[in-house]
mmCIF file of C-alpha atoms and ligand atoms in Angstrom:
data_model
loop_
_atom_site.group_PDB
_atom_site.id
_atom_site.type_symbol
_atom_site.label_atom_id
_atom_site.label_comp_id
_atom_site.label_asym_id
_atom_site.label_seq_id
_atom_site.Cartn_x
_atom_site.Cartn_y
_atom_site.Cartn_z
ATOM 1 C CA MET K 251 230.825 270.620 -7.652
ATOM 2 C CA ASN K 252 228.770 267.625 -8.660
ATOM 3 C CA SER K 253 228.664 264.604 -6.250
ATOM 4 C CA HIS K 254 226.355 261.913 -5.516
ATOM 5 C CA PHE K 255 227.778 261.198 -1.793
ATOM 6 C CA ASP K 256 225.000 260.972 0.628
ATOM 7 C CA HIS K 257 226.148 263.818 3.480
ATOM 8 C CA THR K 258 223.732 262.515 5.638
ATOM 9 C CA ALA K 259 224.922 259.055 6.124
ATOM 10 C CA ALA K 260 227.918 260.219 8.050
ATOM 11 C CA SER K 261 227.094 258.601 11.300
ATOM 12 C CA GLY K 262 228.388 255.261 11.954
ATOM 13 C CA TYR K 263 230.056 255.721 8.531
ATOM 14 C CA ALA K 264 233.799 254.023 9.670
ATOM 15 C CA GLU K 265 231.828 250.582 10.912
ATOM 16 C CA ARG K 266 229.439 250.848 7.490
ATOM 17 C CA THR K 267 232.645 251.128 5.335
ATOM 18 C CA ALA K 268 234.422 248.373 7.194
ATOM 19 C CA ARG K 269 231.428 245.875 6.003
ATOM 20 C CA LEU K 270 230.943 246.764 2.799
ATOM 21 C CA VAL K 271 234.980 247.605 1.477
ATOM 22 C CA PRO K 272 236.834 244.591 1.342
ATOM 23 C CA GLY K 273 240.340 244.939 3.161
ATOM 24 C CA LEU K 274 239.485 248.408 4.237
ATOM 25 C CA ARG K 275 242.257 248.532 6.965
ATOM 26 C CA ASP K 276 244.965 246.983 4.678
ATOM 27 C CA LEU K 277 243.897 249.278 1.943
ATOM 28 C CA HIS K 278 245.091 252.008 4.160
ATOM 29 C CA LYS K 279 247.934 250.575 5.117
ATOM 30 C CA MET K 280 248.977 249.815 1.090
ATOM 31 C CA ALA K 281 248.193 253.464 0.725
ATOM 32 C CA CYS K 282 250.831 254.677 3.640
ATOM 33 C CA VAL K 283 253.616 252.031 2.339
ATOM 34 C CA LEU K 284 252.758 252.879 -1.187
ATOM 35 C CA MET K 285 253.669 256.986 -0.337
ATOM 36 C CA ASP K 286 256.400 255.989 2.280
ATOM 37 C CA GLU K 287 258.492 254.815 -0.697
ATOM 38 C CA ARG K 288 259.314 258.332 -1.641
ATOM 39 C CA ALA K 289 258.070 260.723 0.339
ATOM 40 C CA HIS K 290 260.368 261.226 3.422
ATOM 41 C CA SER K 291 260.014 261.379 7.090
ATOM 42 C CA LYS K 292 258.727 264.363 8.307
ATOM 43 C CA ALA K 293 256.155 264.626 4.747
ATOM 44 C CA ARG K 294 253.521 266.421 3.866
ATOM 45 C CA VAL K 295 250.570 264.307 2.266
ATOM 46 C CA LEU K 296 247.117 265.979 0.488
ATOM 47 C CA VAL K 297 244.201 263.628 2.265
ATOM 48 C CA LEU K 298 241.575 264.296 -0.615
ATOM 49 C CA GLY K 299 237.639 263.430 0.355
ATOM 50 C CA ALA K 300 239.535 263.281 4.257
ATOM 51 C CA GLY K 301 235.664 262.648 5.990
ATOM 52 C CA GLY K 302 235.330 260.350 8.457
ATOM 53 C CA GLY K 303 239.070 260.117 9.307
ATOM 54 C CA LEU K 304 239.854 256.631 8.717
ATOM 55 C CA GLU K 305 242.988 257.124 6.284
ATOM 56 C CA LEU K 306 244.318 259.305 8.010
ATOM 57 C CA LYS K 307 244.304 257.815 11.686
ATOM 58 C CA ALA K 308 245.388 255.142 10.290
ATOM 59 C CA PHE K 309 248.706 257.283 8.363
ATOM 60 C CA ALA K 310 249.071 259.251 11.133
ATOM 61 C CA GLU K 311 249.690 256.255 13.241
ATOM 62 C CA MET K 312 251.880 254.308 10.854
ATOM 63 C CA GLN K 313 253.637 257.985 10.200
ATOM 64 C CA PRO K 314 254.113 259.685 13.445
ATOM 65 C CA ASP K 315 256.355 262.765 12.129
ATOM 66 C CA TRP K 316 254.451 263.026 8.434
ATOM 67 C CA ARG K 317 251.456 266.632 8.387
ATOM 68 C CA PHE K 318 248.710 266.271 6.306
ATOM 69 C CA ASP K 319 246.009 268.688 4.968
ATOM 70 C CA GLY K 320 242.464 267.204 5.191
ATOM 71 C CA VAL K 321 239.926 268.003 2.268
ATOM 72 C CA ASP K 322 236.079 267.645 2.140
ATOM 73 C CA PRO K 323 233.156 269.263 1.182
ATOM 74 C CA SER K 324 230.628 267.807 4.202
ATOM 75 C CA GLY K 325 231.277 269.262 7.216
ATOM 76 C CA GLU K 326 229.214 266.238 9.034
ATOM 77 C CA MET K 327 232.199 264.327 8.240
ATOM 78 C CA LEU K 328 235.331 266.396 8.544
ATOM 79 C CA GLU K 329 233.820 266.484 12.526
ATOM 80 C CA GLN K 330 233.666 262.898 12.712
ATOM 81 C CA ALA K 331 236.724 262.806 11.079
ATOM 82 C CA ARG K 332 238.050 265.295 13.932
ATOM 83 C CA SER K 333 236.400 262.887 16.584
ATOM 84 C CA THR K 334 238.304 259.357 15.136
ATOM 85 C CA LEU K 335 241.352 260.634 15.260
ATOM 86 C CA GLY K 336 241.318 262.438 18.715
ATOM 87 C CA PRO K 337 244.233 263.947 19.861
ATOM 88 C CA LEU K 338 246.320 262.829 16.253
ATOM 89 C CA ALA K 339 243.579 265.733 14.552
ATOM 90 C CA SER K 340 246.383 268.303 15.437
ATOM 91 C CA ARG K 341 248.367 266.930 12.469
ATOM 92 C CA VAL K 342 246.178 267.973 10.237
ATOM 93 C CA GLN K 343 244.940 271.531 8.593
ATOM 94 C CA TRP K 344 241.339 270.574 7.489
ATOM 95 C CA HIS K 345 239.538 272.575 5.105
ATOM 96 C CA GLU K 346 236.033 272.737 4.296
ATOM 97 C CA GLY K 347 235.334 272.433 0.470
ATOM 98 C CA TYR K 348 236.771 270.660 -2.689
ATOM 99 C CA ILE K 349 239.765 270.334 -4.564
ATOM 100 C CA ASP K 350 240.260 273.773 -5.023
ATOM 101 C CA SER K 351 239.708 274.496 -1.460
ATOM 102 C CA ALA K 352 243.375 272.495 -0.685
ATOM 103 C CA PRO K 353 246.413 274.741 -0.257
ATOM 104 C CA PRO K 354 248.977 274.430 -3.556
ATOM 105 C CA GLY K 355 251.390 272.531 -1.840
ATOM 106 C CA LEU K 356 253.812 271.397 -3.141
ATOM 107 C CA PHE K 357 252.858 268.338 -0.828
ATOM 108 C CA ASP K 358 255.230 264.655 -0.743
ATOM 109 C CA ALA K 359 252.409 262.343 -1.681
ATOM 110 C CA ALA K 360 248.732 262.642 -1.758
ATOM 111 C CA THR K 361 245.271 260.303 -1.162
ATOM 112 C CA CYS K 362 241.630 260.046 -2.451
ATOM 113 C CA LEU K 363 240.318 257.166 -1.069
ATOM 114 C CA LEU K 364 236.521 255.777 -1.736
ATOM 115 C CA THR K 365 235.696 259.207 -3.571
ATOM 116 C CA LEU K 366 236.147 259.781 -6.971
ATOM 117 C CA HIS K 367 233.396 256.853 -8.085
ATOM 118 C CA PHE K 368 230.868 260.431 -7.125
ATOM 119 C CA LEU K 369 232.620 262.269 -9.655
ATOM 120 C CA PRO K 370 231.306 262.469 -13.012
ATOM 121 C CA ALA K 371 234.717 261.704 -15.857
ATOM 122 C CA THR K 372 235.115 265.165 -17.171
ATOM 123 C CA GLU K 373 235.256 266.077 -12.898
ATOM 124 C CA ARG K 374 237.001 263.532 -11.859
ATOM 125 C CA ARG K 375 239.810 264.745 -14.785
ATOM 126 C CA LYS K 376 239.926 267.935 -13.545
ATOM 127 C CA THR K 377 240.036 266.915 -9.762
ATOM 128 C CA LEU K 378 243.300 264.598 -10.796
ATOM 129 C CA GLU K 379 244.676 267.383 -12.631
ATOM 130 C CA ALA K 380 244.481 269.877 -9.602
ATOM 131 C CA MET K 381 245.953 267.004 -7.257
ATOM 132 C CA ARG K 382 248.613 266.406 -9.523
ATOM 133 C CA THR K 383 249.611 270.220 -10.047
ATOM 134 C CA ARG K 384 249.587 270.134 -6.094
ATOM 135 C CA LEU K 385 252.298 267.697 -5.972
ATOM 136 C CA LYS K 386 256.090 267.852 -6.330
ATOM 137 C CA PRO K 387 257.707 265.970 -9.174
ATOM 138 C CA GLY K 388 257.786 261.784 -8.692
ATOM 139 C CA ALA K 389 255.499 262.256 -5.619
ATOM 140 C CA PRO K 390 252.927 259.896 -5.570
ATOM 141 C CA LEU K 391 249.275 259.770 -5.140
ATOM 142 C CA VAL K 392 247.203 256.612 -4.090
ATOM 143 C CA VAL K 393 243.429 256.358 -5.507
ATOM 144 C CA ALA K 394 241.268 253.801 -5.112
ATOM 145 C CA HIS K 395 237.248 252.996 -5.750
ATOM 146 C CA HIS K 396 234.818 251.052 -7.252
ATOM 147 C CA SER K 397 236.122 250.606 -10.728
ATOM 148 C CA PHE K 398 234.638 247.390 -12.661
ATOM 149 C CA PRO K 399 232.966 246.838 -16.273
ATOM 150 C CA ASN K 400 230.259 249.696 -16.539
ATOM 151 C CA HIS K 401 227.533 247.866 -18.250
ATOM 152 C CA GLY K 402 226.216 244.341 -19.666
ATOM 153 C CA LYS K 403 226.743 241.278 -18.147
ATOM 154 C CA GLU K 404 229.958 241.452 -16.402
ATOM 155 C CA GLN K 405 228.150 244.786 -14.668
ATOM 156 C CA ASP K 406 225.691 243.025 -13.290
ATOM 157 C CA LYS K 407 227.723 240.072 -12.345
ATOM 158 C CA TRP K 408 230.256 241.974 -10.664
ATOM 159 C CA LEU K 409 227.736 243.658 -8.763
ATOM 160 C CA VAL K 410 225.958 240.329 -7.494
ATOM 161 C CA ARG K 411 229.426 239.515 -5.893
ATOM 162 C CA ASN K 412 229.563 242.985 -4.173
ATOM 163 C CA ALA K 413 226.276 242.561 -2.565
ATOM 164 C CA ALA K 414 226.829 238.905 -2.210
ATOM 165 C CA LEU K 415 229.516 239.870 -0.230
ATOM 166 C CA ALA K 416 228.295 242.345 1.231
ATOM 167 C CA ILE K 417 225.396 239.532 3.085
ATOM 168 C CA ALA K 418 228.430 237.635 4.659
ATOM 169 C CA SER K 419 229.852 240.833 5.918
ATOM 170 C CA GLY K 420 226.575 241.330 8.064
ATOM 171 C CA VAL K 421 224.837 243.799 5.977
ATOM 172 C CA PRO K 422 220.899 243.340 5.710
ATOM 173 C CA VAL K 423 219.642 241.202 2.697
ATOM 174 C CA ALA K 424 217.089 243.638 1.203
ATOM 175 C CA GLN K 425 220.057 246.838 2.193
ATOM 176 C CA ALA K 426 222.681 244.769 -0.111
ATOM 177 C CA GLU K 427 220.133 243.884 -2.469
ATOM 178 C CA GLY K 428 219.079 247.434 -3.237
ATOM 179 C CA SER K 429 222.597 248.622 -3.479
ATOM 180 C CA ILE K 430 222.860 247.202 -7.141
ATOM 181 C CA ALA K 431 220.823 249.771 -8.512
ATOM 182 C CA ALA K 432 221.488 252.001 -6.297
ATOM 183 C CA ILE K 433 225.282 251.880 -7.372
ATOM 184 C CA LYS K 434 223.847 251.408 -11.284
ATOM 185 C CA GLU K 435 221.662 254.741 -11.167
ATOM 186 C CA ARG K 436 223.722 257.008 -8.660
ATOM 187 C CA LEU K 437 227.393 256.110 -8.804
ATOM 188 C CA PRO K 438 229.637 257.314 -12.323
ATOM 189 C CA VAL K 439 231.923 254.678 -12.078
ATOM 190 C CA LEU K 440 234.065 254.277 -14.704
ATOM 191 C CA SER K 441 235.923 250.619 -15.858
ATOM 192 C CA PRO K 442 239.812 249.639 -14.635
ATOM 193 C CA GLU K 443 240.958 250.785 -18.405
ATOM 194 C CA GLN K 444 239.136 253.950 -18.124
ATOM 195 C CA ASP K 445 240.311 254.776 -14.673
ATOM 196 C CA SER K 446 244.013 254.019 -15.587
ATOM 197 C CA GLU K 447 243.621 256.119 -18.606
ATOM 198 C CA LEU K 448 242.203 258.874 -16.822
ATOM 199 C CA LEU K 449 245.188 259.370 -14.899
ATOM 200 C CA HIS K 450 247.478 259.234 -18.007
ATOM 201 C CA GLU K 451 245.222 261.555 -19.105
ATOM 202 C CA ALA K 452 245.917 264.326 -16.244
ATOM 203 C CA GLY K 453 249.223 263.597 -16.665
ATOM 204 C CA PHE K 454 250.336 260.830 -13.885
ATOM 205 C CA THR K 455 253.189 259.056 -14.698
ATOM 206 C CA GLY K 456 254.039 255.201 -14.041
ATOM 207 C CA VAL K 457 250.730 254.215 -13.077
ATOM 208 C CA GLU K 458 250.002 250.749 -11.498
ATOM 209 C CA MET K 459 247.579 249.127 -10.234
ATOM 210 C CA PHE K 460 247.705 247.758 -6.615
ATOM 211 C CA TYR K 461 244.536 246.998 -4.540
ATOM 212 C CA SER K 462 241.684 244.798 -6.598
ATOM 213 C CA ALA K 463 238.761 243.553 -3.912
ATOM 214 C CA PHE K 464 235.806 242.530 -6.535
ATOM 215 C CA THR K 465 234.169 246.267 -7.087
ATOM 216 C CA PHE K 466 236.574 247.821 -5.765
ATOM 217 C CA LYS K 467 240.352 248.678 -7.279
ATOM 218 C CA GLY K 468 243.420 250.967 -6.453
ATOM 219 C CA TRP K 469 246.160 252.597 -8.358
ATOM 220 C CA VAL K 470 249.851 254.577 -7.685
ATOM 221 C CA ALA K 471 250.445 256.974 -9.683
ATOM 222 C CA LEU K 472 253.891 259.909 -9.685
ATOM 223 C CA ALA K 473 253.693 263.341 -10.552
ATOM 224 C CA PRO K 474 255.528 263.910 -13.151
HETATM 225 C C1 SAM V 232 232.776 257.289 0.866
HETATM 226 S S1 SAM V 232 233.001 259.214 1.869
HETATM 227 C C2 SAM V 232 235.003 258.434 1.783
HETATM 228 C C3 SAM V 232 235.852 259.016 2.810
HETATM 229 C C4 SAM V 232 237.191 258.583 3.454
HETATM 230 N N1 SAM V 232 237.893 258.884 2.228
HETATM 231 C C5 SAM V 232 237.500 256.897 3.417
HETATM 232 O O1 SAM V 232 238.167 256.187 2.663
HETATM 233 O O2 SAM V 232 237.025 256.694 4.513
HETATM 234 C C6 SAM V 232 233.157 259.938 0.309
HETATM 235 C C7 SAM V 232 233.876 260.896 0.635
HETATM 236 O O3 SAM V 232 233.967 261.995 -0.495
HETATM 237 C C8 SAM V 232 233.659 263.498 0.019
HETATM 238 N N2 SAM V 232 233.363 264.092 -1.590
HETATM 239 C C9 SAM V 232 232.370 263.799 -1.963
HETATM 240 N N3 SAM V 232 232.654 264.163 -3.776
HETATM 241 C C10 SAM V 232 233.990 265.082 -3.118
HETATM 242 C C11 SAM V 232 234.398 265.798 -4.122
HETATM 243 N N4 SAM V 232 234.254 265.952 -5.470
HETATM 244 N N5 SAM V 232 235.887 266.434 -3.648
HETATM 245 C C12 SAM V 232 236.078 265.949 -2.046
HETATM 246 N N6 SAM V 232 235.655 265.176 -1.662
HETATM 247 C C13 SAM V 232 234.374 264.429 -1.914
HETATM 248 C C14 SAM V 232 232.467 262.963 0.586
HETATM 249 O O4 SAM V 232 232.012 264.575 1.610
HETATM 250 C C15 SAM V 232 232.711 261.535 1.604
HETATM 251 O O5 SAM V 232 233.190 262.445 2.856
#
């Protein structure tokens, strides 16, 4: 599988991500609340793109009896996740690889945060389908990633706003401004309409947007 995530960027991941993603801690809490709406107290949860461990740590702290399968192709990011979780890591089964490395389930809930924007649309749909087949009927999937108009002046407007927010959050100006071209060139970003459509195409129902923060959007959807 192809993705444009830079695996050399694992060190300092937590601090960088908190600066770049508006409301990151609350995004984790919202994702957990949305999964909890339908999952039982001893739920088994699939976390795709689990590298770094930030959402796993938040979920494990909020739900002491949930168990997790964390999947990520980067050994370095998984190592960082184990270290972020500390003793909580014992509640996670780790899988180095892509979605096909995940157990068949069936899971009570699943998430994929800040990851799908690295995948071109065809690969994204296959990945979403593979997540759907691992979920129990009616189980929630929570996703969040870059999703904004992907051409013309609207694209530029949101990327400039994104860079300005990063600067306001302490990211060096040159780095934040450089991200405008980098995101345009490297990330196969979809518009929110395309992202929502893709969830439907992958077989999910009840698709709802729950998070919109400049260039980032999040959805909850249900396995049929
Ligand atoms: C920006 S990080 C997000 C990590 C974590 N979900 C978070 O929200 O902090 C993206 C992660 O996705 C992983 N990744 C890249 N392509 C992937 C794919 N096709 N399937 C699963 N994970 C992937 C990367 O190795 C990296 O750990």
